[in-house]
Amino acid sequence: MRIVATREFLADRPWGSALLADFGDVAARVHSTDQPYRWHRNTGPELFLVVDGVVDMHVRRDGAEQVIRLGAGDAAAFDEGDEHVAHPVGLARILVVERKDSE
């Protein structure tokens, strides 16, 4: 067993992460960043949970972009192929559970 203080995690670069658990083809990681990611689609489902901070999640549905604000404790679940990009508002810490071969 190991304990990780996810609300205090600081990576050495934007979207840097620490592995929390390895489930074979799936990994749970904590990320810290104050920079946007990039538009992408995952190769499988993704769970995105804001541990600390605020993130504006941009999603594209039927060609239209929508922005959903997520605060600490809020989560977004994506299906394979859902197009999205996270834009933190200041420093945010995020738990991501996804296939290891996802972007």
XYZ file of N, CA and C in Angstrom:
309
model
N 0.841 -1.180 0.000
C 0.000 0.000 0.000
C 0.883 1.240 0.000
N 0.391 2.278 -0.700
C 1.074 3.565 -0.641
C 0.017 4.656 -0.670
N 0.317 5.747 -0.024
C -0.592 6.890 0.043
C 0.012 8.014 -0.800
N -0.814 8.667 -1.607
C -0.359 9.771 -2.447
C -1.215 10.993 -2.120
N -0.558 12.078 -1.771
C -1.256 13.338 -1.476
C -1.542 14.035 -2.810
N -2.605 13.626 -3.487
C -2.890 14.115 -4.838
C -3.154 15.619 -4.878
N -3.705 16.189 -3.801
C -3.974 17.634 -3.785
C -2.708 18.459 -3.667
N -1.576 17.806 -3.410
C -0.301 18.503 -3.286
C 0.671 18.158 -4.409
N 0.288 17.261 -5.312
C 1.185 16.800 -6.366
C 1.557 17.936 -7.320
N 2.859 18.083 -7.591
C 3.354 19.048 -8.567
C 4.298 18.322 -9.519
N 3.961 18.345 -10.789
C 4.814 17.726 -11.804
C 5.914 18.698 -12.206
N 6.936 18.180 -12.873
C 8.049 19.018 -13.319
C 7.792 19.686 -14.664
N 6.610 19.405 -15.270
C 6.235 20.000 -16.549
C 4.720 19.969 -16.667
N 4.138 20.799 -17.539
C 2.682 20.756 -17.722
C 2.215 19.351 -18.123
N 1.178 18.896 -17.494
C 0.577 17.582 -17.708
C 1.479 16.427 -17.296
N 2.546 16.741 -16.540
C 3.345 15.670 -15.967
C 2.477 14.884 -15.000
N 2.855 13.642 -14.738
C 1.976 12.800 -13.932
C 2.754 11.849 -13.038
N 2.026 11.270 -12.104
C 2.537 10.194 -11.262
C 1.564 9.031 -11.374
N 2.094 7.857 -11.582
C 1.271 6.657 -11.674
C 0.741 6.297 -10.290
N -0.582 6.186 -10.183
C -1.201 5.794 -8.916
C -1.493 4.306 -8.884
N -1.956 3.761 -10.023
C -2.286 2.340 -10.084
C -2.179 1.856 -11.522
N -1.698 0.632 -11.670
C -1.562 0.000 -12.976
C -2.481 -1.213 -12.994
N -3.454 -1.196 -13.914
C -4.420 -2.278 -14.020
C -4.192 -3.108 -15.280
N -2.956 -3.197 -15.739
C -2.666 -3.915 -16.970
C -2.742 -2.973 -18.153
N -3.850 -2.975 -18.885
C -4.019 -2.091 -20.037
C -4.510 -0.700 -19.644
N -4.873 -0.521 -18.379
C -5.435 0.734 -17.886
C -4.560 1.277 -16.760
N -4.418 2.612 -16.728
C -3.633 3.249 -15.679
C -4.432 4.386 -15.045
N -4.189 4.592 -13.767
C -4.725 5.737 -13.034
C -3.543 6.633 -12.698
N -3.627 7.900 -13.140
C -2.533 8.843 -12.925
C -3.072 10.153 -12.370
N -2.253 10.798 -11.553
C -2.565 12.157 -11.132
C -1.667 13.084 -11.945
N -2.268 14.138 -12.493
C -1.561 15.134 -13.295
C -1.646 16.478 -12.577
N -0.663 17.329 -12.817
C -0.781 18.726 -12.392
C -0.388 19.594 -13.579
N -1.123 20.694 -13.748
C -0.848 21.573 -14.879
C -1.558 22.901 -14.705
N -1.024 23.898 -15.384
C -1.718 25.184 -15.512
C -1.817 25.556 -16.986
N -1.583 24.576 -17.860
C -1.605 24.775 -19.303
C -2.656 23.887 -19.957
N -3.261 24.345 -21.054
C -4.216 23.491 -21.772
C -3.523 22.255 -22.334
N -4.304 21.207 -22.539
C -3.798 20.004 -23.213
C -3.922 20.253 -24.707
N -4.383 19.310 -25.479
C -4.634 19.483 -26.910
C -5.877 18.677 -27.257
N -6.540 19.071 -28.317
C -7.710 18.323 -28.751
C -7.292 16.884 -29.020
N -8.082 15.938 -28.520
C -7.758 14.528 -28.749
C -8.991 13.659 -28.579
N -8.847 12.419 -29.010
C -9.854 11.367 -28.830
C -9.140 10.166 -28.254
N -9.688 9.587 -27.227
C -9.069 8.438 -26.583
C -9.390 7.143 -27.326
N -8.549 6.142 -27.097
C -8.737 4.826 -27.709
C -9.684 3.945 -26.904
N -10.202 4.471 -25.828
C -11.148 3.760 -24.967
C -11.775 4.756 -24.018
N -12.544 4.285 -23.067
C -13.165 5.196 -22.098
C -12.114 5.927 -21.264
N -12.503 7.098 -20.777
C -11.628 7.883 -19.904
C -12.462 8.457 -18.767
N -11.907 8.404 -17.562
C -12.480 9.090 -16.410
C -11.537 10.233 -16.065
N -12.078 11.447 -15.962
C -11.308 12.664 -15.711
C -11.928 13.312 -14.483
N -11.207 13.349 -13.360
C -11.738 13.895 -12.116
C -10.830 15.006 -11.614
N -11.399 16.168 -11.393
C -10.629 17.302 -10.873
C -10.465 17.099 -9.359
N -9.220 16.963 -8.945
C -8.901 16.778 -7.525
C -8.807 18.126 -6.826
N -8.183 19.086 -7.518
C -7.946 20.407 -6.940
C -7.906 21.415 -8.076
N -8.568 22.548 -7.909
C -8.554 23.584 -8.929
C -9.818 23.575 -9.779
N -9.724 24.233 -10.927
C -10.846 24.381 -11.851
C -10.346 24.085 -13.260
N -11.158 23.365 -14.031
C -10.814 23.032 -15.416
C -12.020 23.323 -16.302
N -11.790 24.059 -17.381
C -12.811 24.226 -18.417
C -12.602 23.112 -19.435
N -13.563 22.196 -19.507
C -13.473 21.071 -20.431
C -14.210 21.451 -21.710
N -13.476 21.495 -22.795
C -14.045 21.789 -24.109
C -14.359 20.456 -24.790
N -15.561 20.313 -25.284
C -15.966 19.092 -25.984
C -16.597 19.479 -27.320
N -16.465 18.588 -28.284
C -17.118 18.796 -29.582
C -18.178 17.723 -29.746
N -19.403 18.196 -29.988
C -20.532 17.291 -30.212
C -21.253 17.745 -31.467
N -21.371 16.849 -32.422
C -22.055 17.175 -33.680
C -21.505 18.445 -34.311
N -20.186 18.623 -34.241
C -19.533 19.767 -34.859
C -19.555 21.052 -34.051
N -20.268 21.058 -32.938
C -20.359 22.265 -32.105
C -19.500 22.101 -30.856
N -18.800 23.183 -30.497
C -17.969 23.163 -29.291
C -18.776 23.640 -28.097
N -18.600 22.949 -26.989
C -19.260 23.288 -25.736
C -18.191 23.309 -24.646
N -18.327 24.223 -23.678
C -17.385 24.309 -22.565
C -18.135 24.030 -21.270
N -17.589 23.096 -20.491
C -18.184 22.721 -19.210
C -17.147 22.983 -18.128
N -17.497 23.779 -17.141
C -16.569 24.088 -16.044
C -16.658 22.991 -14.991
N -15.497 22.441 -14.651
C -15.388 21.398 -13.632
C -14.580 21.931 -12.460
N -15.106 21.778 -11.257
C -14.391 22.166 -10.050
C -13.926 20.933 -9.296
N -13.252 21.152 -8.188
C -12.750 20.046 -7.375
C -13.895 19.102 -7.011
N -13.694 17.830 -7.298
C -14.704 16.819 -7.026
C -15.581 16.507 -8.221
N -15.541 17.350 -9.262
C -16.335 17.101 -10.470
C -15.583 16.156 -11.395
N -16.346 15.325 -12.109
C -15.754 14.347 -13.017
C -16.445 14.386 -14.367
N -15.704 13.995 -15.382
C -16.248 13.812 -16.724
C -15.852 12.416 -17.176
N -16.800 11.704 -17.756
C -16.538 10.371 -18.294
C -16.711 10.431 -19.803
N -15.685 10.015 -20.522
C -15.700 10.064 -21.982
C -15.732 8.653 -22.542
N -16.440 8.503 -23.644
C -16.441 7.246 -24.380
C -15.333 7.292 -25.422
N -14.957 6.149 -25.921
C -13.973 6.084 -26.990
C -14.412 6.996 -28.136
N -13.486 7.841 -28.594
C -13.764 8.708 -29.726
C -14.328 10.071 -29.394
N -14.738 10.308 -28.142
C -15.233 11.635 -27.767
C -14.096 12.648 -27.867
N -14.303 13.722 -28.626
C -13.265 14.724 -28.830
C -13.344 15.772 -27.723
N -12.195 16.042 -27.075
C -12.191 16.963 -25.950
C -10.793 17.527 -25.705
N -10.761 18.619 -24.938
C -9.505 19.211 -24.500
C -9.759 19.922 -23.172
N -8.834 19.751 -22.237
C -8.944 20.369 -20.913
C -8.129 21.655 -20.865
N -8.758 22.707 -20.332
C -8.098 24.004 -20.133
C -8.176 24.347 -18.645
N -7.108 24.114 -17.878
C -7.144 24.498 -16.468
C -7.231 26.014 -16.314
N -7.896 26.438 -15.252
C -7.985 27.852 -14.896
C -7.042 28.024 -13.709
N -5.782 28.361 -13.981
C -4.760 28.335 -12.942
C -4.278 26.906 -12.762
N -3.633 26.637 -11.649
C -3.098 25.305 -11.379
C -4.230 24.339 -11.023
N -4.203 23.167 -11.632
C -5.191 22.133 -11.325
C -4.481 20.787 -11.180
N -5.073 19.954 -10.354
C -4.608 18.576 -10.192
C -5.757 17.671 -10.595
N -5.437 16.681 -11.417
C -6.475 15.893 -12.070
C -6.135 14.416 -11.989
N -7.128 13.610 -11.673
C -7.001 12.158 -11.719
C -7.559 11.697 -13.058
N -6.760 10.946 -13.812
C -7.191 10.409 -15.096
C -7.031 8.897 -15.065
N -8.111 8.204 -15.413
C -8.079 6.743 -15.552
C -8.412 6.450 -17.005
N -7.457 5.813 -17.700
C -7.634 5.559 -19.125
C -6.719 4.426 -19.574
N -6.986 3.943 -20.784
C -6.102 2.938 -21.383
C -4.711 3.537 -21.530
N -3.713 2.716 -21.366
C -2.329 3.199 -21.467
C -1.984 3.686 -22.870
N -2.646 3.168 -23.899
C -2.326 3.587 -25.258
C -3.127 4.802 -25.717
N -3.861 5.437 -24.812
C -4.591 6.655 -25.149
C -3.634 7.831 -25.226
N -4.084 8.878 -25.907
C -3.246 10.075 -26.070
C -3.228 10.834 -24.792
